[in-house]
Coordinates of C-alpha atoms in Angstrom, one line a residue:
M1 CA 82.0 -52.9 36.5
R2 CA 80.5 -56.3 36.0
T3 CA 77.1 -57.7 36.7
W4 CA 76.7 -61.2 38.3
L5 CA 73.8 -63.4 39.2
V6 CA 74.8 -65.7 42.0
W7 CA 72.1 -68.0 43.4
S8 CA 69.1 -65.7 43.1
I9 CA 70.8 -62.4 43.8
L10 CA 72.0 -59.8 41.3
L11 CA 75.0 -57.8 42.3
T12 CA 77.4 -55.3 40.7
G13 CA 81.0 -55.5 41.8
C14 CA 83.7 -52.9 42.2
D15 CA 87.0 -53.6 44.0
G16 CA 86.4 -54.0 47.7
V17 CA 82.6 -54.3 47.9
Y18 CA 79.5 -55.4 46.0
Q19 CA 76.3 -53.5 45.9
L20 CA 72.9 -55.2 45.6
K21 CA 71.3 -54.3 42.2
G22 CA 68.2 -56.4 42.5
S23 CA 66.8 -59.6 43.9
L24 CA 64.1 -62.2 43.4
V25 CA 63.2 -64.4 46.4
W26 CA 61.5 -67.7 46.4
P27 CA 60.7 -68.3 50.1
S28 CA 59.8 -72.0 49.6
F29 CA 62.7 -73.0 47.3
T30 CA 66.4 -73.4 47.7
P31 CA 68.4 -72.3 44.6
T32 CA 71.2 -74.8 43.8
D33 CA 72.6 -73.6 40.5
V34 CA 72.2 -70.6 38.1
L35 CA 73.4 -69.7 34.7
V36 CA 72.9 -66.5 32.6
D37 CA 72.5 -66.4 28.9
G38 CA 71.7 -63.0 27.3
S39 CA 68.8 -61.3 29.1
Y40 CA 67.7 -64.5 30.9
A41 CA 68.8 -66.3 34.0
Y42 CA 68.0 -70.0 34.5
V43 CA 67.8 -71.0 38.2
A44 CA 67.7 -74.6 39.5
C45 CA 65.5 -74.4 42.6
K46 CA 65.9 -77.9 44.2
H47 CA 62.2 -78.6 45.0
G48 CA 61.0 -75.8 42.8
G49 CA 62.1 -77.0 39.4
V50 CA 63.7 -74.5 36.9
R51 CA 62.8 -70.9 37.2
I52 CA 63.4 -68.6 34.2
V53 CA 64.0 -64.9 35.0
D54 CA 64.2 -61.9 32.7
V55 CA 67.2 -59.9 33.9
S56 CA 67.3 -57.3 31.1
D57 CA 66.7 -54.8 33.9
P58 CA 69.0 -56.0 36.7
A59 CA 67.3 -53.8 39.2
N60 CA 64.0 -55.5 38.5
P61 CA 64.4 -59.2 37.7
V62 CA 61.1 -60.8 36.6
E63 CA 60.2 -64.5 36.6
V64 CA 58.7 -65.2 33.2
A65 CA 58.3 -69.0 33.4
S66 CA 58.9 -72.1 35.4
H67 CA 59.3 -75.8 34.6
D68 CA 58.5 -78.5 37.2
T69 CA 61.0 -81.3 37.0
M70 CA 60.3 -84.8 38.2
T71 CA 62.2 -84.5 41.5
E72 CA 65.1 -82.3 43.0
T73 CA 66.7 -79.9 40.5
W74 CA 70.5 -79.4 41.0
G75 CA 72.7 -78.6 38.0
L76 CA 72.1 -76.8 34.7
E77 CA 73.9 -76.6 31.3
K78 CA 72.6 -74.7 28.3
V79 CA 73.6 -75.4 24.7
G80 CA 71.8 -73.4 22.1
D81 CA 68.1 -73.5 22.8
L82 CA 68.4 -76.6 25.0
L83 CA 68.7 -76.6 28.8
Y84 CA 70.1 -79.8 30.3
V85 CA 69.0 -80.4 33.9
A86 CA 70.5 -82.7 36.5
D87 CA 67.3 -84.0 38.1
W88 CA 68.6 -86.0 41.1
D89 CA 67.2 -89.5 41.2
Q90 CA 65.4 -89.0 37.8
G91 CA 68.6 -88.4 35.9
V92 CA 68.9 -85.9 33.1
E93 CA 66.0 -83.8 31.7
V94 CA 66.2 -81.7 28.5
I95 CA 64.1 -78.6 28.0
N96 CA 63.7 -76.4 24.9
V97 CA 63.9 -72.8 26.0
A98 CA 64.0 -71.2 22.5
V99 CA 61.1 -69.1 23.9
P100 CA 62.1 -68.6 27.5
S101 CA 58.6 -67.7 28.6
A102 CA 57.4 -71.0 27.3
P103 CA 59.8 -73.9 28.1
V104 CA 59.0 -77.2 26.4
F105 CA 60.0 -80.7 27.7
V106 CA 62.2 -82.5 25.1
G107 CA 63.4 -85.7 26.8
Q108 CA 64.6 -87.5 29.9
Y109 CA 67.1 -90.2 30.7
H110 CA 66.7 -92.0 34.1
T111 CA 70.2 -92.6 35.5
P112 CA 70.6 -95.3 38.1
G113 CA 72.2 -92.9 40.7
E114 CA 71.5 -89.3 41.7
A115 CA 72.4 -86.7 39.1
Y116 CA 73.9 -83.5 40.7
E117 CA 75.7 -81.9 37.8
V118 CA 75.6 -82.1 34.0
K119 CA 78.0 -80.9 31.3
V120 CA 77.7 -81.1 27.5
S121 CA 80.5 -81.6 25.0
G122 CA 79.4 -82.1 21.4
T123 CA 76.9 -84.9 21.4
T124 CA 78.0 -86.3 24.7
T125 CA 76.5 -85.3 28.1
F126 CA 78.6 -86.0 31.2
V127 CA 76.7 -86.6 34.5
A128 CA 78.0 -86.5 38.0
D129 CA 75.7 -89.3 39.2
W130 CA 76.8 -89.7 42.9
S131 CA 78.3 -93.2 42.8
A132 CA 79.4 -93.0 39.2
I133 CA 80.4 -90.8 36.2
E134 CA 78.0 -91.4 33.3
T135 CA 78.2 -90.4 29.7
L136 CA 75.1 -90.1 27.5
D137 CA 74.8 -89.9 23.8
T138 CA 72.5 -86.9 23.3
T139 CA 72.7 -86.7 19.5
N140 CA 68.9 -87.0 19.8
P141 CA 68.0 -85.2 23.0
A142 CA 64.5 -86.7 22.8
N143 CA 66.0 -90.2 23.0
M144 CA 69.2 -90.1 25.0
T145 CA 71.1 -93.3 25.4
L146 CA 73.8 -94.5 27.8
E147 CA 77.4 -94.5 26.5
S148 CA 79.1 -95.5 29.7
R149 CA 78.8 -95.7 33.5
T150 CA 82.1 -95.6 35.4
P151 CA 81.7 -96.4 39.2
I152 CA 83.9 -94.3 41.5
T153 CA 85.1 -94.6 45.0
G154 CA 84.0 -91.1 46.1
K155 CA 80.6 -89.4 45.6
A156 CA 80.4 -87.4 42.3
F157 CA 78.7 -84.1 43.1
G158 CA 80.2 -81.6 40.6
L159 CA 82.1 -81.8 37.3
D160 CA 83.8 -79.8 34.6
V161 CA 84.9 -80.9 31.2
Q162 CA 87.7 -79.3 29.2
G163 CA 88.8 -81.0 26.0
T164 CA 89.5 -84.7 26.6
L165 CA 89.6 -84.4 30.4
A166 CA 86.8 -84.4 32.9
Y167 CA 87.3 -83.0 36.4
I168 CA 85.1 -84.5 39.1
A169 CA 84.3 -83.0 42.5
Y170 CA 84.1 -86.1 44.7
W171 CA 82.3 -84.4 47.7
D172 CA 83.7 -86.8 50.4
L173 CA 87.1 -87.5 48.9
G174 CA 88.4 -84.5 46.9
F175 CA 88.5 -84.4 43.2
G176 CA 89.5 -86.6 40.3
V177 CA 90.7 -86.3 36.7
Y178 CA 89.4 -88.6 34.0
D179 CA 90.5 -89.1 30.4
V180 CA 87.3 -88.9 28.3
S181 CA 88.8 -88.9 24.9
N182 CA 86.7 -92.0 24.4
P183 CA 83.4 -91.1 26.1
A184 CA 82.4 -94.8 26.0
A185 CA 85.3 -95.7 28.3
P186 CA 86.4 -93.0 30.7
I187 CA 89.7 -93.7 32.4
V188 CA 90.8 -92.4 35.8
V189 CA 94.0 -90.4 35.5
S190 CA 94.5 -89.1 39.0
S191 CA 92.8 -88.1 42.2
V192 CA 93.4 -85.7 45.1
T193 CA 92.2 -86.6 48.6
N194 CA 90.7 -83.9 50.8
P195 CA 91.8 -83.2 54.4
V196 CA 89.4 -84.5 57.0
G197 CA 86.3 -82.3 57.2
W198 CA 86.5 -80.9 53.6
Y199 CA 83.7 -81.7 51.2
T200 CA 84.2 -80.8 47.5
F201 CA 81.0 -79.6 46.0
D202 CA 82.2 -77.9 42.8
V203 CA 85.1 -77.7 40.4
A204 CA 86.0 -75.3 37.6
T205 CA 89.0 -75.7 35.3
F206 CA 90.6 -73.1 33.1
G207 CA 93.9 -73.8 31.2
N208 CA 96.2 -75.6 33.6
I209 CA 94.5 -74.7 36.9
S210 CA 91.5 -76.3 38.6
Y211 CA 89.6 -74.5 41.3
T212 CA 87.5 -76.4 43.9
A213 CA 84.9 -75.4 46.4
N214 CA 85.5 -77.4 49.5
Y215 CA 82.7 -76.4 52.0
A216 CA 84.5 -75.7 55.3
G217 CA 87.8 -76.0 53.5
G218 CA 87.2 -72.9 51.3
M219 CA 88.6 -72.7 47.8
T220 CA 91.7 -74.4 46.5
A221 CA 93.7 -74.0 43.3
Y222 CA 95.5 -76.9 41.8
D223 CA 98.1 -77.1 39.0
V224 CA 96.8 -79.7 36.5
S225 CA 99.3 -79.1 33.8
D226 CA 100.3 -82.7 34.4
P227 CA 96.9 -84.3 34.9
T228 CA 98.5 -87.5 36.3
A229 CA 99.8 -85.5 39.3
P230 CA 97.7 -82.4 40.3
A231 CA 99.7 -80.2 42.6
L232 CA 98.3 -77.8 45.2
L233 CA 99.0 -74.2 44.5
G234 CA 97.0 -72.3 47.0
T235 CA 94.1 -72.2 49.4
F236 CA 91.7 -69.5 50.4
R237 CA 89.5 -69.9 53.5
T238 CA 86.2 -68.4 52.7
Q239 CA 83.9 -66.8 55.3
G240 CA 81.1 -69.3 55.3
T241 CA 81.1 -72.7 53.6
A242 CA 82.1 -72.8 49.9
R243 CA 79.4 -74.5 47.8
R244 CA 79.6 -73.1 44.2
L245 CA 82.2 -71.2 42.2
V246 CA 82.9 -69.7 38.8
Y247 CA 86.1 -68.5 37.2
D248 CA 86.3 -65.3 35.2
D249 CA 89.4 -65.1 33.1
A250 CA 88.9 -61.4 32.2
T251 CA 89.4 -60.4 35.8
K252 CA 91.4 -63.4 37.0
M253 CA 88.8 -63.9 39.7
V254 CA 87.0 -66.8 41.2
Y255 CA 83.5 -66.0 42.5
V256 CA 82.5 -68.2 45.4
A257 CA 79.0 -68.7 46.7
A258 CA 79.7 -69.4 50.4
E259 CA 76.2 -69.8 52.0
A260 CA 76.0 -67.6 55.1
G261 CA 79.3 -66.0 54.0
G262 CA 77.6 -64.6 50.9
L263 CA 79.4 -63.9 47.7
Q264 CA 83.2 -63.7 47.8
G265 CA 85.4 -62.6 44.9
V266 CA 88.8 -64.1 45.1
D267 CA 91.7 -62.7 43.2
V268 CA 93.6 -65.6 41.6
S269 CA 96.0 -63.6 39.4
N270 CA 98.6 -65.4 41.5
P271 CA 97.0 -68.8 42.1
S272 CA 99.6 -69.6 44.7
S273 CA 98.4 -66.7 46.8
P274 CA 94.6 -66.2 46.4
A275 CA 93.3 -63.1 48.1
L276 CA 89.9 -61.7 48.8
R277 CA 89.1 -58.7 46.6
D278 CA 85.3 -58.3 46.8
S279 CA 82.5 -59.6 49.0
A280 CA 78.8 -59.2 49.7
P281 CA 76.7 -60.6 52.5
A282 CA 74.1 -63.3 51.9
A283 CA 70.6 -62.1 51.3
G284 CA 69.0 -61.1 54.6
A285 CA 72.3 -61.0 56.5

């Protein structure tokens, strides 16, 4: 049995069905991203900043602190005691959460676009900044500096970084692969175009496979063993619109947050034939 926090809902999953363990509702906010580290969950709440929740007792999650960001809060990445926040038109904000109940502002870099997702690799922070991919030197998080800005044709909404490659969810066009072995000069390697009506919001890569959340197009799996030519392996049409996803290698599952479709656990042990294993309705459904 595994415990997951997806958006603002805690669930335990067994094959076939999920059971609600506990919940924490913010009526005025829209959760856009969440990550769990130890006994704490960090939730990006769009117009509600970052909310920090004690989940040591999954049945009774308790908000212990919040941090108001400068604008809309979208993506989160935690490295050590630092939380990196994609802060829409204000760029990237860094918060020290060594004491989760007392978050402290560290620094901010104002990107020229709209930051929706952020990933950290070493001293480089990668930003999906809508009209471009940006890399920031975050050796000193209190004084971040721009390393590169790479304009793109699509709209960068989500990203993942594995080794020297960055995988970008283009939202309106599909997804792209970039060589970031030199963060100061990312190079486009390949791109995949979506069918009409699909919008790629998120991407997660593990090994040679990339998984994308494509709104009405559901979830797709691509073979990226040759990053110059990603090949479609399989597609799973979620119930509801796929917005966020996470891959778990221990179970060979992709967990998809599908808005009104709730949480859907997709078995990708055979990526060419993804299949629904578990599901739970959206809160209030």
